[in-house]
Coordinates of C-alpha atoms in Angstrom, one line a residue:
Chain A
X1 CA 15.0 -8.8 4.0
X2 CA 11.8 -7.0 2.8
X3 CA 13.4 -4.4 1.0
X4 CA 11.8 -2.7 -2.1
X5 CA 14.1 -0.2 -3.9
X6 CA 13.2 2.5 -6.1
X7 CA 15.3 5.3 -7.9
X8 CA 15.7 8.0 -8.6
X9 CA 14.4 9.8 -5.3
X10 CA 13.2 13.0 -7.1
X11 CA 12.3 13.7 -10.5
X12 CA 11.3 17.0 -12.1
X13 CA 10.8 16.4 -15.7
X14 CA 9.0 18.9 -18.7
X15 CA 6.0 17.7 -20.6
X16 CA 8.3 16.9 -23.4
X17 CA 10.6 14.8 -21.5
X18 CA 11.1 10.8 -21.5
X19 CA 12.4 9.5 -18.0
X20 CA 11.9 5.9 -16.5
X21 CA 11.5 5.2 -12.7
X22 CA 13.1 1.8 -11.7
X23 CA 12.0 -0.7 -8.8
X24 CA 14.0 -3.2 -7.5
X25 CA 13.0 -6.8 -5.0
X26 CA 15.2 -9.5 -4.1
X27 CA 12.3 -11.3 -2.4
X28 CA 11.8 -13.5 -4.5
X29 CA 8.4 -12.1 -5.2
X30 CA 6.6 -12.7 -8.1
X31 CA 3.9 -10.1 -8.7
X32 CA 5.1 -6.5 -8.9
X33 CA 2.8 -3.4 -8.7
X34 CA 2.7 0.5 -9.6
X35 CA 1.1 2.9 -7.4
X36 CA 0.5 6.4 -8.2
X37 CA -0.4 8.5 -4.4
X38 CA -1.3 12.2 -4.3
X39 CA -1.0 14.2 -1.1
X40 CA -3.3 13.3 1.5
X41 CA -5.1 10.7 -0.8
X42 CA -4.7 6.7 -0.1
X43 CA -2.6 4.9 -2.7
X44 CA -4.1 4.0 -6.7
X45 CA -3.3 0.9 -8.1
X46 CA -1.7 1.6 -11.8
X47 CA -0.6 -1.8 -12.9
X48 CA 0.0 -5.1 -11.5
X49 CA 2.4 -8.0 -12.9
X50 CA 2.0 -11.3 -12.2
X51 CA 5.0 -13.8 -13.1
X52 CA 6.3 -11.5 -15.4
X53 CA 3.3 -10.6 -17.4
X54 CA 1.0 -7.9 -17.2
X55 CA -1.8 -8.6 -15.4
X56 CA -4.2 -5.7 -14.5
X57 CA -4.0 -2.2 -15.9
X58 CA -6.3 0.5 -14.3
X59 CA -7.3 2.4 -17.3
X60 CA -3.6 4.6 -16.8
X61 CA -2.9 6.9 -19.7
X62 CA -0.5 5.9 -22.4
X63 CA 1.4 8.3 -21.4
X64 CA 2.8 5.9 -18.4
X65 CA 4.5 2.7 -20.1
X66 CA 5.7 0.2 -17.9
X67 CA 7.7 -2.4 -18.3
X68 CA 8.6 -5.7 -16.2
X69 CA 12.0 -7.2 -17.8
X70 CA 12.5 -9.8 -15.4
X71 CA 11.1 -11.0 -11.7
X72 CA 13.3 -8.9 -10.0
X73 CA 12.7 -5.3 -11.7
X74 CA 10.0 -2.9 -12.4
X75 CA 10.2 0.3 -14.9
X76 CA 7.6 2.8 -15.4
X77 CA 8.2 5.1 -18.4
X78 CA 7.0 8.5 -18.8
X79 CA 6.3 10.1 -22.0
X80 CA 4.8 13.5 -22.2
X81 CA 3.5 14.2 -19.1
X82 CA 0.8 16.6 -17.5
X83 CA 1.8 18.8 -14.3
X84 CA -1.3 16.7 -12.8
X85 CA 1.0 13.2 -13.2
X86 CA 2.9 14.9 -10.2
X87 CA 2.7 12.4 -7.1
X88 CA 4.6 10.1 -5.3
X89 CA 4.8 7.1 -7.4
X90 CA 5.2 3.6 -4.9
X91 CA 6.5 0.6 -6.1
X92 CA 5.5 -2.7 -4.3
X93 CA 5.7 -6.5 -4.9
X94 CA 4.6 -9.7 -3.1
X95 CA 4.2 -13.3 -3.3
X96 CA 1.8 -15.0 -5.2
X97 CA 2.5 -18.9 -4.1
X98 CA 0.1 -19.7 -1.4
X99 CA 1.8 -21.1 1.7
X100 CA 4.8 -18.6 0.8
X101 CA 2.8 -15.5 2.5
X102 CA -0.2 -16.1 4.4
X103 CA -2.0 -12.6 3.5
X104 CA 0.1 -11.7 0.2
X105 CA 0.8 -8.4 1.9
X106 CA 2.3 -6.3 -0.4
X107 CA 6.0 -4.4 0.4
X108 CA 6.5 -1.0 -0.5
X109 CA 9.8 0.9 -1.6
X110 CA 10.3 4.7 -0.8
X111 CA 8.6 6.1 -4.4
X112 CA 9.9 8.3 -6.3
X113 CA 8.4 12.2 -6.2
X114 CA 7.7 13.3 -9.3
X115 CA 7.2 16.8 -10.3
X116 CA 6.1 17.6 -14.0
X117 CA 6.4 21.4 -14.9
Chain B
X1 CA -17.2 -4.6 -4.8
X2 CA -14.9 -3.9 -2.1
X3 CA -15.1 -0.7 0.4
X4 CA -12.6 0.4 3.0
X5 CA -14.1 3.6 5.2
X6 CA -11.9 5.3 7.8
X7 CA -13.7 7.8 9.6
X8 CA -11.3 9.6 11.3
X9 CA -9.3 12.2 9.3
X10 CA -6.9 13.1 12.3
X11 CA -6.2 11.9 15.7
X12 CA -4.2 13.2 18.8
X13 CA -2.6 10.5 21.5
X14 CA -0.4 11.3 24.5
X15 CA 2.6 9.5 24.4
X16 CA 2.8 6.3 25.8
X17 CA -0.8 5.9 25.9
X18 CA -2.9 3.3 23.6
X19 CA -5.0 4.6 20.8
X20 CA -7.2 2.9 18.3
X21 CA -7.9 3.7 14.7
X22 CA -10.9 2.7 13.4
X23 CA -11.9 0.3 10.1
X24 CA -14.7 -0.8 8.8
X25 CA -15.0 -2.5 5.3
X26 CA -17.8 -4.4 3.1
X27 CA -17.1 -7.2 0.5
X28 CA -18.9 -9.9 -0.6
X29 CA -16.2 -12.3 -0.8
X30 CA -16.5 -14.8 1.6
X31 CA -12.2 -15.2 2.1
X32 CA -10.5 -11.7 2.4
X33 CA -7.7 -10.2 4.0
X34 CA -7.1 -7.1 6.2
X35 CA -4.4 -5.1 6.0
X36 CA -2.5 -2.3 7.8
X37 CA 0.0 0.1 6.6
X38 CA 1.8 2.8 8.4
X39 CA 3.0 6.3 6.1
X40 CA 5.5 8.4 7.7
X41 CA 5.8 11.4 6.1
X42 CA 9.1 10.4 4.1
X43 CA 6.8 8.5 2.3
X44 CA 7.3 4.5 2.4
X45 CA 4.5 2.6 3.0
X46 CA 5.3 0.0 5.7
X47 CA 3.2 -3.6 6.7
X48 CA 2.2 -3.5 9.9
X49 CA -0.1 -6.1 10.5
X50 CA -2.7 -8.4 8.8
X51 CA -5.7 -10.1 9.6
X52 CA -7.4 -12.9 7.6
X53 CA -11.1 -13.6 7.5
X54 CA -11.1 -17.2 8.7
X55 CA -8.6 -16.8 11.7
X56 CA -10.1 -17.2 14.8
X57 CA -7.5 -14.9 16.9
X58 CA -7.1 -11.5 16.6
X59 CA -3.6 -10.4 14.9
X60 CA -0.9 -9.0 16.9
X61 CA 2.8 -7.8 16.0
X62 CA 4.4 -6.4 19.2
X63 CA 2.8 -3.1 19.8
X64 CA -0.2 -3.5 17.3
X65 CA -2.9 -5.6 17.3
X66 CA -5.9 -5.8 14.6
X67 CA -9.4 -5.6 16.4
X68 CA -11.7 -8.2 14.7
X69 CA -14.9 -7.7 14.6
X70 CA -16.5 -9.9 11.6
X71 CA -19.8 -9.4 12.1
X72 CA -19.2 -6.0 12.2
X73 CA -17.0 -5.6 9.5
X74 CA -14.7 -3.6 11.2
X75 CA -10.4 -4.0 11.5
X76 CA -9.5 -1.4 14.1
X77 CA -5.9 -1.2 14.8
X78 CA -4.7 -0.9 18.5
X79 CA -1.1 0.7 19.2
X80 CA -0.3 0.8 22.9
X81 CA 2.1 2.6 24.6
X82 CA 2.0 5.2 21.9
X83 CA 5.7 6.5 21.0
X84 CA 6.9 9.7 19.0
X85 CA 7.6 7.7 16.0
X86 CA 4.6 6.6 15.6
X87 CA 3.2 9.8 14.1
X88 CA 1.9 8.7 10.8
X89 CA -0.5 8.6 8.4
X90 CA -2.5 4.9 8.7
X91 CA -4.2 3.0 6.0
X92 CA -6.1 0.4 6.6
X93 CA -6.9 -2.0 3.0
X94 CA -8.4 -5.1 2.2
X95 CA -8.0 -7.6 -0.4
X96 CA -10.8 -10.0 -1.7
X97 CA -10.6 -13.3 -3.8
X98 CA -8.3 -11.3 -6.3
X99 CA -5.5 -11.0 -3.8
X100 CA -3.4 -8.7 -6.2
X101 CA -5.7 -5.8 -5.8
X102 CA -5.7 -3.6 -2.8
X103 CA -8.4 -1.4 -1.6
X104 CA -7.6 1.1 0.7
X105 CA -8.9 3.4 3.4
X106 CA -8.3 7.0 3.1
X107 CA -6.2 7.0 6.1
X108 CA -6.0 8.4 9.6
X109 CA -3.3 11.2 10.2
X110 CA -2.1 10.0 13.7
X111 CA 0.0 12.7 16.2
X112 CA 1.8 11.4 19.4
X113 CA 2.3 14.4 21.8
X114 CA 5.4 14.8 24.0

């Protein structure tokens, strides 16, 4: 099974709103990852977790929070958004054990499209 | 630093034929991997095929196969007999010695004609 779940689907959310996306792996995967993908553009790396813990942030606003509870889940919180946070946002996760994945490819779940207004 | 160029914005296949998308990259880590990834327009990005830098064979997964060129630094990605399904956006990314970060391409928009 390489399934990567993410909800909700949609999102449409003012610049005063709070909403959290979720992402979901039963992979057993151990590093976890936030992608943020405009139209047309290649996919930019957000955060990364590794083994629970927050390993790599790329400079993101505040404004996005995430939020790993445990090796399974993935939350991104959004707090006061700009209309130019609308994207697609992709979750993905992989292995981190050598021998477990020969190329740590990374699996990706459907994103969520999120449209501030 | 890590570089992933894709030079073709847009490409047209006939079905059932094979087409290739081209990859080239730069690092100066001497173990890296290749990656491929396949867009559809619903929006999941789906592994397709990967390519380390020590393996001697060039990767294959059914209908794709990675091109390996080291000394060139290029990955292209081969799909024969070209179906409706697979039109696509294509990324092709690489990862260096810090195997959580990806760098990608900035894709190839791939249409299969009836």
């Amino acid at each position: 099974d390489t399934e990567v779940t993410q909800t909700p689907k949609h999102l449409v959310m003012g610049m005063t709103n709070k909403k959290s996306l979720k992402c979901e792996q039963h992979m057993g995967h151990r590093a976890m990852y936030w992608y943020k993908q405009k139209a047309k553009k290649p996919p930019e790396l957000m955060f990364v977790y590794s083994y629970e813990k927050l390993s790599i942030n790329e400079s993101v606003p505040s404004r996005f929070s995430p939020e790993c509870p445990n090796s399974s889940l993935l939350n991104l919180h959004l707090h006061a958004l700009q209309p130019e946070d609308s994207a697609l946002y992709l979750c993905a996760s992989s292995h981190l054990t050598p021998g477990l994945a020969r190329g740590y490819e990374q699996y990706f779940g459907p994103g969520t499209r999120l449209t501030v207004t | 630093a890590q570089k992933i160029t894709q030079t073709q914005p847009g490409m047209f296949v006939q079905e059932k034929e094979a087409v290739t998308l081209d990859c080239t990259y730069d690092t100066s880590d001497p173990s890296y991997g290749l990656f491929w990834y396949k867009q559809p327009s619903s929006g999941e990005m789906i592994f397709l095929i990967y390519q380390g830098s020590y393996d001697q064979q060039n990767a294959t997964e059914g209908r794709y196969s990675l091109n390996f060129q080291k000394a060139r630094k290029s990955a292209n990605l081969v799909i024969s007999a070209s179906q409706l399904g697979d039109s696509a956006m294509y990324f092709c990314a690489m990862r260096g010695y810090n195997f959580n970060k990806f760098y990608f391409g900035s894709g190839t928009k791939l249409n299969v004609k009836p």
